[in-house]
PDB file of N, CA and C in Angstrom:
ATOM      1  N   UNK U   1       1.042  -1.216   0.056  1.00  0.00           N
ATOM      2  CA  UNK U   1      -0.056   0.016  -0.162  1.00  0.00           C
ATOM      3  C   UNK U   1       0.817   1.249  -0.021  1.00  0.00           C
ATOM      4  N   UNK U   2       1.836   1.290   0.964  1.00  0.00           N
ATOM      5  CA  UNK U   2       2.825   2.459   0.999  1.00  0.00           C
ATOM      6  C   UNK U   2       3.518   2.787  -0.293  1.00  0.00           C
ATOM      7  N   UNK U   3       4.028   1.581  -1.176  1.00  0.00           N
ATOM      8  CA  UNK U   3       4.455   1.613  -2.219  1.00  0.00           C
ATOM      9  C   UNK U   3       3.873   2.123  -3.274  1.00  0.00           C
ATOM     10  N   UNK U   4       2.385   1.877  -3.350  1.00  0.00           N
ATOM     11  CA  UNK U   4       1.536   2.477  -4.167  1.00  0.00           C
ATOM     12  C   UNK U   4       1.426   3.788  -4.167  1.00  0.00           C
ATOM     13  N   UNK U   5       1.392   4.360  -3.028  1.00  0.00           N
ATOM     14  CA  UNK U   5       1.133   5.546  -2.528  1.00  0.00           C
ATOM     15  C   UNK U   5       2.298   6.454  -3.019  1.00  0.00           C
ATOM     16  N   UNK U   6       3.486   6.077  -2.712  1.00  0.00           N
ATOM     17  CA  UNK U   6       4.965   6.712  -2.966  1.00  0.00           C
ATOM     18  C   UNK U   6       4.968   6.694  -4.500  1.00  0.00           C
ATOM     19  N   UNK U   7       4.579   5.674  -5.251  1.00  0.00           N
ATOM     20  CA  UNK U   7       4.783   5.528  -6.676  1.00  0.00           C
ATOM     21  C   UNK U   7       3.638   6.659  -7.369  1.00  0.00           C
ATOM     22  N   UNK U   8       2.372   6.652  -6.628  1.00  0.00           N
ATOM     23  CA  UNK U   8       1.261   7.704  -7.225  1.00  0.00           C
ATOM     24  C   UNK U   8       1.917   9.112  -6.893  1.00  0.00           C
ATOM     25  N   UNK U   9       2.688   9.502  -5.862  1.00  0.00           N
ATOM     26  CA  UNK U   9       3.078  10.756  -5.489  1.00  0.00           C
ATOM     27  C   UNK U   9       4.252  11.039  -6.517  1.00  0.00           C
ATOM     28  N   UNK U  10       5.168  10.207  -6.802  1.00  0.00           N
ATOM     29  CA  UNK U  10       6.234  10.298  -7.814  1.00  0.00           C
ATOM     30  C   UNK U  10       5.574  10.785  -9.250  1.00  0.00           C
ATOM     31  N   UNK U  11       4.562   9.850  -9.579  1.00  0.00           N
ATOM     32  CA  UNK U  11       3.925  10.325 -10.875  1.00  0.00           C
ATOM     33  C   UNK U  11       3.163  11.437 -10.797  1.00  0.00           C
ATOM     34  N   UNK U  12       2.651  11.837  -9.804  1.00  0.00           N
ATOM     35  CA  UNK U  12       1.958  13.253  -9.707  1.00  0.00           C
ATOM     36  C   UNK U  12       2.923  14.556  -9.955  1.00  0.00           C
ATOM     37  N   UNK U  13       4.260  14.226  -9.142  1.00  0.00           N
ATOM     38  CA  UNK U  13       5.402  15.193  -9.265  1.00  0.00           C
ATOM     39  C   UNK U  13       6.015  15.242 -10.696  1.00  0.00           C
ATOM     40  N   UNK U  14       5.879  14.088 -11.412  1.00  0.00           N
ATOM     41  CA  UNK U  14       6.284  13.975 -12.791  1.00  0.00           C
ATOM     42  C   UNK U  14       5.334  14.931 -13.815  1.00  0.00           C
ATOM     43  N   UNK U  15       4.002  14.468 -13.350  1.00  0.00           N
ATOM     44  CA  UNK U  15       2.848  15.323 -14.181  1.00  0.00           C
ATOM     45  C   UNK U  15       2.930  16.603 -13.944  1.00  0.00           C
ATOM     46  N   UNK U  16       3.027  17.068 -12.673  1.00  0.00           N
ATOM     47  CA  UNK U  16       2.812  18.711 -12.464  1.00  0.00           C
ATOM     48  C   UNK U  16       4.005  19.350 -13.022  1.00  0.00           C
ATOM     49  N   UNK U  17       5.379  18.628 -13.077  1.00  0.00           N
ATOM     50  CA  UNK U  17       6.624  19.201 -13.878  1.00  0.00           C
ATOM     51  C   UNK U  17       6.415  19.474 -15.289  1.00  0.00           C
ATOM     52  N   UNK U  18       5.680  18.408 -15.879  1.00  0.00           N
ATOM     53  CA  UNK U  18       5.353  18.388 -17.067  1.00  0.00           C
ATOM     54  C   UNK U  18       4.386  19.448 -17.597  1.00  0.00           C
ATOM     55  N   UNK U  19       3.252  19.594 -16.699  1.00  0.00           N
ATOM     56  CA  UNK U  19       2.120  20.672 -16.592  1.00  0.00           C
ATOM     57  C   UNK U  19       2.911  22.015 -16.685  1.00  0.00           C
ATOM     58  N   UNK U  20       3.594  22.119 -15.936  1.00  0.00           N
ATOM     59  CA  UNK U  20       4.337  23.284 -15.578  1.00  0.00           C
ATOM     60  C   UNK U  20       5.244  23.836 -16.915  1.00  0.00           C
ATOM     61  N   UNK U  21       5.957  22.968 -17.578  1.00  0.00           N
ATOM     62  CA  UNK U  21       6.492  23.149 -18.847  1.00  0.00           C
ATOM     63  C   UNK U  21       5.585  23.506 -20.129  1.00  0.00           C
ATOM     64  N   UNK U  22       4.422  22.693 -19.978  1.00  0.00           N
ATOM     65  CA  UNK U  22       3.360  23.120 -20.957  1.00  0.00           C
ATOM     66  C   UNK U  22       2.890  24.539 -20.866  1.00  0.00           C
ATOM     67  N   UNK U  23       2.691  24.909 -19.639  1.00  0.00           N
ATOM     68  CA  UNK U  23       2.116  26.225 -19.138  1.00  0.00           C
ATOM     69  C   UNK U  23       3.057  27.291 -19.818  1.00  0.00           C
ATOM     70  N   UNK U  24       4.414  27.135 -19.455  1.00  0.00           N
ATOM     71  CA  UNK U  24       5.490  27.974 -19.904  1.00  0.00           C
ATOM     72  C   UNK U  24       5.376  28.205 -21.565  1.00  0.00           C
ATOM     73  N   UNK U  25       5.230  27.006 -22.114  1.00  0.00           N
ATOM     74  CA  UNK U  25       5.337  26.966 -23.507  1.00  0.00           C
ATOM     75  C   UNK U  25       3.925  27.691 -23.929  1.00  0.00           C
ATOM     76  N   UNK U  26       2.844  27.578 -23.307  1.00  0.00           N
ATOM     77  CA  UNK U  26       1.712  28.202 -23.571  1.00  0.00           C
ATOM     78  C   UNK U  26       1.943  29.627 -23.586  1.00  0.00           C
ATOM     79  N   UNK U  27       2.380  30.280 -22.532  1.00  0.00           N
ATOM     80  CA  UNK U  27       2.658  31.667 -22.274  1.00  0.00           C
ATOM     81  C   UNK U  27       3.543  32.138 -23.344  1.00  0.00           C
ATOM     82  N   UNK U  28       4.547  31.418 -23.544  1.00  0.00           N
ATOM     83  CA  UNK U  28       5.431  32.123 -24.600  1.00  0.00           C
ATOM     84  C   UNK U  28       4.713  31.832 -26.159  1.00  0.00           C
ATOM     85  N   UNK U  29       3.980  30.982 -26.323  1.00  0.00           N
ATOM     86  CA  UNK U  29       3.315  31.171 -27.598  1.00  0.00           C
ATOM     87  C   UNK U  29       2.367  32.293 -27.800  1.00  0.00           C
ATOM     88  N   UNK U  30       1.632  32.406 -26.604  1.00  0.00           N
ATOM     89  CA  UNK U  30       0.602  33.575 -26.185  1.00  0.00           C
ATOM     90  C   UNK U  30       1.331  34.914 -26.553  1.00  0.00           C
ATOM     91  N   UNK U  31       2.430  35.112 -25.796  1.00  0.00           N
ATOM     92  CA  UNK U  31       3.247  36.412 -26.093  1.00  0.00           C
ATOM     93  C   UNK U  31       3.722  36.440 -27.450  1.00  0.00           C
ATOM     94  N   UNK U  32       4.080  35.495 -28.074  1.00  0.00           N
ATOM     95  CA  UNK U  32       4.525  35.681 -29.677  1.00  0.00           C
ATOM     96  C   UNK U  32       3.362  36.109 -30.371  1.00  0.00           C
ATOM     97  N   UNK U  33       2.299  35.393 -30.435  1.00  0.00           N
ATOM     98  CA  UNK U  33       0.881  35.858 -30.912  1.00  0.00           C
ATOM     99  C   UNK U  33       0.599  37.340 -30.532  1.00  0.00           C
ATOM    100  N   UNK U  34       0.603  37.778 -29.436  1.00  0.00           N
ATOM    101  CA  UNK U  34       0.123  39.212 -29.124  1.00  0.00           C
ATOM    102  C   UNK U  34       1.257  40.026 -29.984  1.00  0.00           C
ATOM    103  N   UNK U  35       2.661  39.561 -29.931  1.00  0.00           N
ATOM    104  CA  UNK U  35       3.533  40.546 -30.693  1.00  0.00           C
ATOM    105  C   UNK U  35       3.341  40.617 -32.072  1.00  0.00           C
ATOM    106  N   UNK U  36       2.913  39.479 -32.736  1.00  0.00           N
ATOM    107  CA  UNK U  36       2.630  39.345 -34.018  1.00  0.00           C
ATOM    108  C   UNK U  36       1.420  40.197 -34.198  1.00  0.00           C
ATOM    109  N   UNK U  37       0.349  40.234 -33.595  1.00  0.00           N
ATOM    110  CA  UNK U  37      -0.753  40.665 -33.792  1.00  0.00           C
ATOM    111  C   UNK U  37      -0.904  42.352 -33.729  1.00  0.00           C
ATOM    112  N   UNK U  38      -0.176  42.724 -32.460  1.00  0.00           N
ATOM    113  CA  UNK U  38      -0.351  44.036 -32.139  1.00  0.00           C
ATOM    114  C   UNK U  38       0.941  45.269 -32.160  1.00  0.00           C
ATOM    115  N   UNK U  39       2.120  44.456 -32.293  1.00  0.00           N
ATOM    116  CA  UNK U  39       3.247  45.543 -32.312  1.00  0.00           C
ATOM    117  C   UNK U  39       3.589  45.820 -33.721  1.00  0.00           C
ATOM    118  N   UNK U  40       4.082  47.103 -33.937  1.00  0.00           N
ATOM    119  CA  UNK U  40       4.350  47.861 -35.002  1.00  0.00           C
ATOM    120  C   UNK U  40       5.650  47.202 -35.318  1.00  0.00           C
ATOM    121  N   UNK U  41       5.911  46.488 -36.559  1.00  0.00           N
ATOM    122  CA  UNK U  41       7.099  46.248 -36.757  1.00  0.00           C
ATOM    123  C   UNK U  41       7.709  47.017 -37.767  1.00  0.00           C
ATOM    124  N   UNK U  42       9.135  47.339 -37.764  1.00  0.00           N
ATOM    125  CA  UNK U  42       9.680  48.445 -38.624  1.00  0.00           C
ATOM    126  C   UNK U  42      10.746  47.639 -39.505  1.00  0.00           C
ATOM    127  N   UNK U  43      10.674  47.715 -40.637  1.00  0.00           N
ATOM    128  CA  UNK U  43      11.626  47.017 -41.515  1.00  0.00           C
ATOM    129  C   UNK U  43      12.337  48.178 -42.359  1.00  0.00           C
ATOM    130  N   UNK U  44      13.754  47.850 -42.672  1.00  0.00           N
ATOM    131  CA  UNK U  44      14.474  48.913 -43.611  1.00  0.00           C
ATOM    132  C   UNK U  44      14.879  47.972 -44.716  1.00  0.00           C
ATOM    133  N   UNK U  45      14.563  48.646 -46.007  1.00  0.00           N
ATOM    134  CA  UNK U  45      15.073  47.882 -47.276  1.00  0.00           C
ATOM    135  C   UNK U  45      15.827  49.107 -47.828  1.00  0.00           C
ATOM    136  N   UNK U  46      17.017  48.812 -48.209  1.00  0.00           N
ATOM    137  CA  UNK U  46      18.148  49.644 -48.949  1.00  0.00           C
ATOM    138  C   UNK U  46      18.183  49.143 -50.415  1.00  0.00           C
ATOM    139  N   UNK U  47      17.722  50.283 -51.283  1.00  0.00           N
ATOM    140  CA  UNK U  47      17.481  49.894 -52.680  1.00  0.00           C
ATOM    141  C   UNK U  47      18.940  49.939 -53.149  1.00  0.00           C
ATOM    142  N   UNK U  48      19.115  49.424 -54.333  1.00  0.00           N
ATOM    143  CA  UNK U  48      20.443  49.582 -54.888  1.00  0.00           C
ATOM    144  C   UNK U  48      20.458  51.064 -55.592  1.00  0.00           C
ATOM    145  N   UNK U  49      21.845  51.277 -55.831  1.00  0.00           N
ATOM    146  CA  UNK U  49      21.823  52.791 -56.320  1.00  0.00           C
ATOM    147  C   UNK U  49      21.594  52.535 -58.024  1.00  0.00           C
ATOM    148  N   UNK U  50      20.990  53.715 -58.419  1.00  0.00           N
ATOM    149  CA  UNK U  50      20.575  53.823 -59.794  1.00  0.00           C
ATOM    150  C   UNK U  50      21.927  54.279 -60.630  1.00  0.00           C
ATOM    151  N   UNK U  51      22.052  53.850 -61.746  1.00  0.00           N
ATOM    152  CA  UNK U  51      23.205  54.048 -62.665  1.00  0.00           C
ATOM    153  C   UNK U  51      23.526  55.707 -62.625  1.00  0.00           C
ATOM    154  N   UNK U  52      22.698  56.544 -62.464  1.00  0.00           N
ATOM    155  CA  UNK U  52      23.203  57.889 -62.256  1.00  0.00           C
ATOM    156  C   UNK U  52      23.736  58.282 -60.989  1.00  0.00           C
ATOM    157  N   UNK U  53      23.433  57.688 -59.906  1.00  0.00           N
ATOM    158  CA  UNK U  53      23.613  57.742 -58.541  1.00  0.00           C
ATOM    159  C   UNK U  53      25.188  56.814 -58.466  1.00  0.00           C
ATOM    160  N   UNK U  54      25.351  55.953 -59.023  1.00  0.00           N
ATOM    161  CA  UNK U  54      26.778  55.365 -59.289  1.00  0.00           C
ATOM    162  C   UNK U  54      27.774  56.102 -59.702  1.00  0.00           C
ATOM    163  N   UNK U  55      27.274  56.947 -60.716  1.00  0.00           N
ATOM    164  CA  UNK U  55      28.292  57.701 -61.306  1.00  0.00           C
ATOM    165  C   UNK U  55      28.703  59.024 -60.319  1.00  0.00           C
ATOM    166  N   UNK U  56      27.828  59.519 -59.768  1.00  0.00           N
ATOM    167  CA  UNK U  56      27.909  60.704 -58.703  1.00  0.00           C
ATOM    168  C   UNK U  56      28.753  60.068 -57.499  1.00  0.00           C
ATOM    169  N   UNK U  57      28.297  58.656 -57.045  1.00  0.00           N
ATOM    170  CA  UNK U  57      28.948  58.404 -55.947  1.00  0.00           C
ATOM    171  C   UNK U  57      29.743  57.228 -56.164  1.00  0.00           C
ATOM    172  N   UNK U  58      30.714  56.959 -55.062  1.00  0.00           N
ATOM    173  CA  UNK U  58      31.392  55.510 -55.301  1.00  0.00           C
ATOM    174  C   UNK U  58      30.869  54.454 -54.707  1.00  0.00           C
ATOM    175  N   UNK U  59      29.413  54.403 -54.281  1.00  0.00           N
ATOM    176  CA  UNK U  59      28.952  53.383 -53.846  1.00  0.00           C
ATOM    177  C   UNK U  59      27.962  53.772 -52.632  1.00  0.00           C
ATOM    178  N   UNK U  60      27.941  52.594 -51.710  1.00  0.00           N
ATOM    179  CA  UNK U  60      27.268  52.763 -50.479  1.00  0.00           C
ATOM    180  C   UNK U  60      28.288  52.712 -49.358  1.00  0.00           C
ATOM    181  N   UNK U  61      29.379  53.076 -49.494  1.00  0.00           N
ATOM    182  CA  UNK U  61      30.506  52.824 -48.269  1.00  0.00           C
ATOM    183  C   UNK U  61      30.112  53.512 -47.175  1.00  0.00           C
ATOM    184  N   UNK U  62      29.277  54.557 -47.050  1.00  0.00           N
ATOM    185  CA  UNK U  62      28.814  55.177 -45.726  1.00  0.00           C
ATOM    186  C   UNK U  62      27.740  54.226 -45.169  1.00  0.00           C
ATOM    187  N   UNK U  63      27.225  53.125 -45.739  1.00  0.00           N
ATOM    188  CA  UNK U  63      26.432  52.384 -44.986  1.00  0.00           C
ATOM    189  C   UNK U  63      27.049  50.847 -44.817  1.00  0.00           C
ATOM    190  N   UNK U  64      26.812  50.444 -43.606  1.00  0.00           N
ATOM    191  CA  UNK U  64      27.217  49.108 -43.110  1.00  0.00           C
ATOM    192  C   UNK U  64      26.352  48.439 -42.770  1.00  0.00           C
ATOM    193  N   UNK U  65      26.313  46.978 -43.135  1.00  0.00           N
ATOM    194  CA  UNK U  65      25.511  46.031 -42.920  1.00  0.00           C
ATOM    195  C   UNK U  65      26.300  44.881 -42.110  1.00  0.00           C
ATOM    196  N   UNK U  66      26.232  44.737 -40.877  1.00  0.00           N
ATOM    197  CA  UNK U  66      26.998  43.791 -40.225  1.00  0.00           C
ATOM    198  C   UNK U  66      26.603  42.619 -40.529  1.00  0.00           C
ATOM    199  N   UNK U  67      27.405  41.597 -40.927  1.00  0.00           N
ATOM    200  CA  UNK U  67      26.970  40.182 -41.523  1.00  0.00           C
ATOM    201  C   UNK U  67      26.353  39.445 -40.424  1.00  0.00           C
ATOM    202  N   UNK U  68      26.825  39.526 -39.300  1.00  0.00           N
ATOM    203  CA  UNK U  68      26.183  38.708 -38.310  1.00  0.00           C
ATOM    204  C   UNK U  68      25.002  39.367 -37.751  1.00  0.00           C
ATOM    205  N   UNK U  69      24.587  40.491 -38.177  1.00  0.00           N
ATOM    206  CA  UNK U  69      23.240  40.922 -37.381  1.00  0.00           C
ATOM    207  C   UNK U  69      22.432  41.469 -38.616  1.00  0.00           C
ATOM    208  N   UNK U  70      21.341  41.077 -38.730  1.00  0.00           N
ATOM    209  CA  UNK U  70      20.324  41.422 -39.877  1.00  0.00           C
ATOM    210  C   UNK U  70      19.290  42.290 -39.316  1.00  0.00           C
ATOM    211  N   UNK U  71      19.692  42.994 -38.107  1.00  0.00           N
ATOM    212  CA  UNK U  71      18.752  43.982 -37.526  1.00  0.00           C
ATOM    213  C   UNK U  71      19.540  45.353 -37.409  1.00  0.00           C
ATOM    214  N   UNK U  72      20.736  45.559 -37.721  1.00  0.00           N
ATOM    215  CA  UNK U  72      21.191  46.545 -37.439  1.00  0.00           C
ATOM    216  C   UNK U  72      21.826  47.451 -38.986  1.00  0.00           C
ATOM    217  N   UNK U  73      21.663  48.601 -38.896  1.00  0.00           N
ATOM    218  CA  UNK U  73      22.482  49.211 -40.023  1.00  0.00           C
ATOM    219  C   UNK U  73      23.245  50.612 -39.673  1.00  0.00           C
ATOM    220  N   UNK U  74      24.388  50.712 -40.011  1.00  0.00           N
ATOM    221  CA  UNK U  74      25.398  51.714 -39.632  1.00  0.00           C
ATOM    222  C   UNK U  74      25.433  52.744 -40.639  1.00  0.00           C
ATOM    223  N   UNK U  75      25.453  53.978 -40.341  1.00  0.00           N
ATOM    224  CA  UNK U  75      25.783  54.995 -41.215  1.00  0.00           C
ATOM    225  C   UNK U  75      27.068  55.990 -40.851  1.00  0.00           C
ATOM    226  N   UNK U  76      27.819  56.215 -41.526  1.00  0.00           N
ATOM    227  CA  UNK U  76      29.140  56.934 -41.468  1.00  0.00           C
ATOM    228  C   UNK U  76      29.012  58.117 -42.030  1.00  0.00           C
ATOM    229  N   UNK U  77      29.257  59.426 -41.333  1.00  0.00           N
ATOM    230  CA  UNK U  77      29.262  60.658 -41.939  1.00  0.00           C
ATOM    231  C   UNK U  77      30.353  60.687 -43.092  1.00  0.00           C
ATOM    232  N   UNK U  78      30.266  61.927 -43.821  1.00  0.00           N
ATOM    233  CA  UNK U  78      31.025  62.174 -44.889  1.00  0.00           C
ATOM    234  C   UNK U  78      32.308  62.189 -44.666  1.00  0.00           C
ATOM    235  N   UNK U  79      32.833  62.669 -43.508  1.00  0.00           N
ATOM    236  CA  UNK U  79      34.266  62.782 -43.294  1.00  0.00           C
ATOM    237  C   UNK U  79      34.548  61.357 -42.504  1.00  0.00           C
ATOM    238  N   UNK U  80      33.452  60.624 -42.030  1.00  0.00           N
ATOM    239  CA  UNK U  80      34.097  59.334 -41.221  1.00  0.00           C
ATOM    240  C   UNK U  80      34.094  59.745 -39.658  1.00  0.00           C
ATOM    241  N   UNK U  81      33.873  60.962 -39.215  1.00  0.00           N
ATOM    242  CA  UNK U  81      33.690  61.123 -37.817  1.00  0.00           C
ATOM    243  C   UNK U  81      32.865  60.790 -37.138  1.00  0.00           C
ATOM    244  N   UNK U  82      31.742  60.878 -37.664  1.00  0.00           N
ATOM    245  CA  UNK U  82      30.441  60.464 -37.157  1.00  0.00           C
ATOM    246  C   UNK U  82      29.773  59.221 -37.464  1.00  0.00           C
ATOM    247  N   UNK U  83      29.414  58.411 -36.529  1.00  0.00           N
ATOM    248  CA  UNK U  83      28.696  57.034 -37.047  1.00  0.00           C
ATOM    249  C   UNK U  83      27.500  57.063 -36.260  1.00  0.00           C
ATOM    250  N   UNK U  84      26.292  56.642 -36.919  1.00  0.00           N
ATOM    251  CA  UNK U  84      25.167  56.418 -36.518  1.00  0.00           C
ATOM    252  C   UNK U  84      24.814  55.035 -36.766  1.00  0.00           C
ATOM    253  N   UNK U  85      24.220  54.433 -35.541  1.00  0.00           N
ATOM    254  CA  UNK U  85      23.649  52.974 -35.561  1.00  0.00           C
ATOM    255  C   UNK U  85      22.087  53.166 -35.445  1.00  0.00           C
ATOM    256  N   UNK U  86      21.562  52.256 -36.344  1.00  0.00           N
ATOM    257  CA  UNK U  86      19.924  52.017 -36.251  1.00  0.00           C
ATOM    258  C   UNK U  86      19.583  50.695 -36.175  1.00  0.00           C
ATOM    259  N   UNK U  87      18.521  50.302 -35.564  1.00  0.00           N
ATOM    260  CA  UNK U  87      17.918  49.072 -35.214  1.00  0.00           C
ATOM    261  C   UNK U  87      16.624  49.076 -35.517  1.00  0.00           C
ATOM    262  N   UNK U  88      16.337  47.840 -36.233  1.00  0.00           N
ATOM    263  CA  UNK U  88      15.052  47.830 -37.146  1.00  0.00           C
ATOM    264  C   UNK U  88      14.742  46.389 -36.755  1.00  0.00           C
ATOM    265  N   UNK U  89      13.556  45.810 -37.006  1.00  0.00           N
ATOM    266  CA  UNK U  89      12.999  44.383 -36.785  1.00  0.00           C
ATOM    267  C   UNK U  89      13.789  43.663 -37.926  1.00  0.00           C
ATOM    268  N   UNK U  90      14.246  44.032 -38.943  1.00  0.00           N
ATOM    269  CA  UNK U  90      14.883  43.489 -40.074  1.00  0.00           C
ATOM    270  C   UNK U  90      15.533  44.497 -40.983  1.00  0.00           C
ATOM    271  N   UNK U  91      16.674  44.362 -41.358  1.00  0.00           N
ATOM    272  CA  UNK U  91      17.297  45.301 -42.384  1.00  0.00           C
ATOM    273  C   UNK U  91      17.691  44.534 -43.920  1.00  0.00           C
ATOM    274  N   UNK U  92      17.133  44.803 -44.719  1.00  0.00           N
ATOM    275  CA  UNK U  92      17.575  44.303 -46.120  1.00  0.00           C
ATOM    276  C   UNK U  92      18.660  44.875 -47.116  1.00  0.00           C
ATOM    277  N   UNK U  93      19.732  44.701 -47.094  1.00  0.00           N
ATOM    278  CA  UNK U  93      20.627  45.183 -47.861  1.00  0.00           C
ATOM    279  C   UNK U  93      20.270  45.457 -49.454  1.00  0.00           C
ATOM    280  N   UNK U  94      20.930  45.983 -50.092  1.00  0.00           N
ATOM    281  CA  UNK U  94      20.867  46.139 -51.549  1.00  0.00           C
ATOM    282  C   UNK U  94      20.292  45.129 -52.539  1.00  0.00           C
ATOM    283  N   UNK U  95      21.004  44.025 -52.014  1.00  0.00           N
ATOM    284  CA  UNK U  95      21.038  42.660 -52.884  1.00  0.00           C
ATOM    285  C   UNK U  95      19.757  41.962 -52.443  1.00  0.00           C
ATOM    286  N   UNK U  96      18.981  42.164 -51.387  1.00  0.00           N
ATOM    287  CA  UNK U  96      17.959  41.481 -51.101  1.00  0.00           C
ATOM    288  C   UNK U  96      16.671  41.445 -52.215  1.00  0.00           C
ATOM    289  N   UNK U  97      16.151  40.260 -52.572  1.00  0.00           N
ATOM    290  CA  UNK U  97      15.361  40.379 -53.492  1.00  0.00           C
ATOM    291  C   UNK U  97      13.732  40.558 -52.706  1.00  0.00           C
ATOM    292  N   UNK U  98      12.853  40.801 -53.689  1.00  0.00           N
ATOM    293  CA  UNK U  98      11.253  40.783 -53.322  1.00  0.00           C
ATOM    294  C   UNK U  98      10.953  39.519 -52.496  1.00  0.00           C
ATOM    295  N   UNK U  99      11.516  38.223 -52.765  1.00  0.00           N
ATOM    296  CA  UNK U  99      11.255  36.873 -52.199  1.00  0.00           C
ATOM    297  C   UNK U  99      11.727  37.088 -50.814  1.00  0.00           C
ATOM    298  N   UNK U 100      12.902  37.423 -50.648  1.00  0.00           N
ATOM    299  CA  UNK U 100      13.619  37.861 -49.277  1.00  0.00           C
ATOM    300  C   UNK U 100      12.556  38.644 -48.468  1.00  0.00           C
ATOM    301  N   UNK U 101      12.123  39.895 -48.949  1.00  0.00           N
ATOM    302  CA  UNK U 101      11.298  40.484 -48.081  1.00  0.00           C
ATOM    303  C   UNK U 101       9.995  39.678 -47.776  1.00  0.00           C
ATOM    304  N   UNK U 102       9.391  39.126 -48.891  1.00  0.00           N
ATOM    305  CA  UNK U 102       8.052  38.476 -48.593  1.00  0.00           C
ATOM    306  C   UNK U 102       8.294  37.301 -47.682  1.00  0.00           C
ATOM    307  N   UNK U 103       9.431  36.500 -47.616  1.00  0.00           N
ATOM    308  CA  UNK U 103       9.583  35.358 -46.952  1.00  0.00           C
ATOM    309  C   UNK U 103       9.464  35.853 -45.271  1.00  0.00           C
ATOM    310  N   UNK U 104      10.235  37.162 -45.223  1.00  0.00           N
ATOM    311  CA  UNK U 104      10.451  37.612 -43.654  1.00  0.00           C
ATOM    312  C   UNK U 104       8.781  38.119 -43.366  1.00  0.00           C
ATOM    313  N   UNK U 105       8.099  38.551 -44.224  1.00  0.00           N
ATOM    314  CA  UNK U 105       6.719  39.083 -43.653  1.00  0.00           C
ATOM    315  C   UNK U 105       5.539  38.113 -43.831  1.00  0.00           C
ATOM    316  N   UNK U 106       5.764  37.083 -44.253  1.00  0.00           N
ATOM    317  CA  UNK U 106       4.675  36.119 -44.756  1.00  0.00           C
ATOM    318  C   UNK U 106       3.728  35.778 -43.606  1.00  0.00           C
ATOM    319  N   UNK U 107       4.430  35.749 -42.352  1.00  0.00           N
ATOM    320  CA  UNK U 107       3.449  35.239 -41.107  1.00  0.00           C
ATOM    321  C   UNK U 107       2.727  36.557 -40.814  1.00  0.00           C
ATOM    322  N   UNK U 108       3.014  37.666 -41.211  1.00  0.00           N
ATOM    323  CA  UNK U 108       2.196  38.699 -40.825  1.00  0.00           C
ATOM    324  C   UNK U 108       1.117  39.117 -41.901  1.00  0.00           C
ATOM    325  N   UNK U 109       1.417  38.693 -42.895  1.00  0.00           N
ATOM    326  CA  UNK U 109       0.520  38.896 -44.159  1.00  0.00           C
ATOM    327  C   UNK U 109      -1.002  37.967 -43.698  1.00  0.00           C
ATOM    328  N   UNK U 110      -2.094  38.821 -43.916  1.00  0.00           N
ATOM    329  CA  UNK U 110      -3.579  38.154 -43.684  1.00  0.00           C
ATOM    330  C   UNK U 110      -4.161  38.124 -44.826  1.00  0.00           C
ATOM    331  N   UNK U 111      -4.803  37.123 -45.109  1.00  0.00           N
ATOM    332  CA  UNK U 111      -5.821  37.317 -46.503  1.00  0.00           C
ATOM    333  C   UNK U 111      -7.122  37.995 -46.225  1.00  0.00           C
TER     334      UNK U 111
END
């Protein structure tokens, strides 16, 4: 009898632990859903230079896209003494395609 009670208590403890883990997952998913529904998301897409702009400029040397971070864009001033860092939900460099952009926002698009 005591063995059964002990076994049931151990089973109850395991089930309670499992229930807690599921509750934490539910909360995480709920917060993610709320974020997708309610938060304003800001994306930055830098377009490629036009031919006339490429002739007038040497390119986009003043813009920096950190390869390990797709949420940051840095701008260096004309003389290089001032640097501005900007943070977005996602930054798309000039080489990004329409498919890249759509892939990122597909979950946000509703029919």
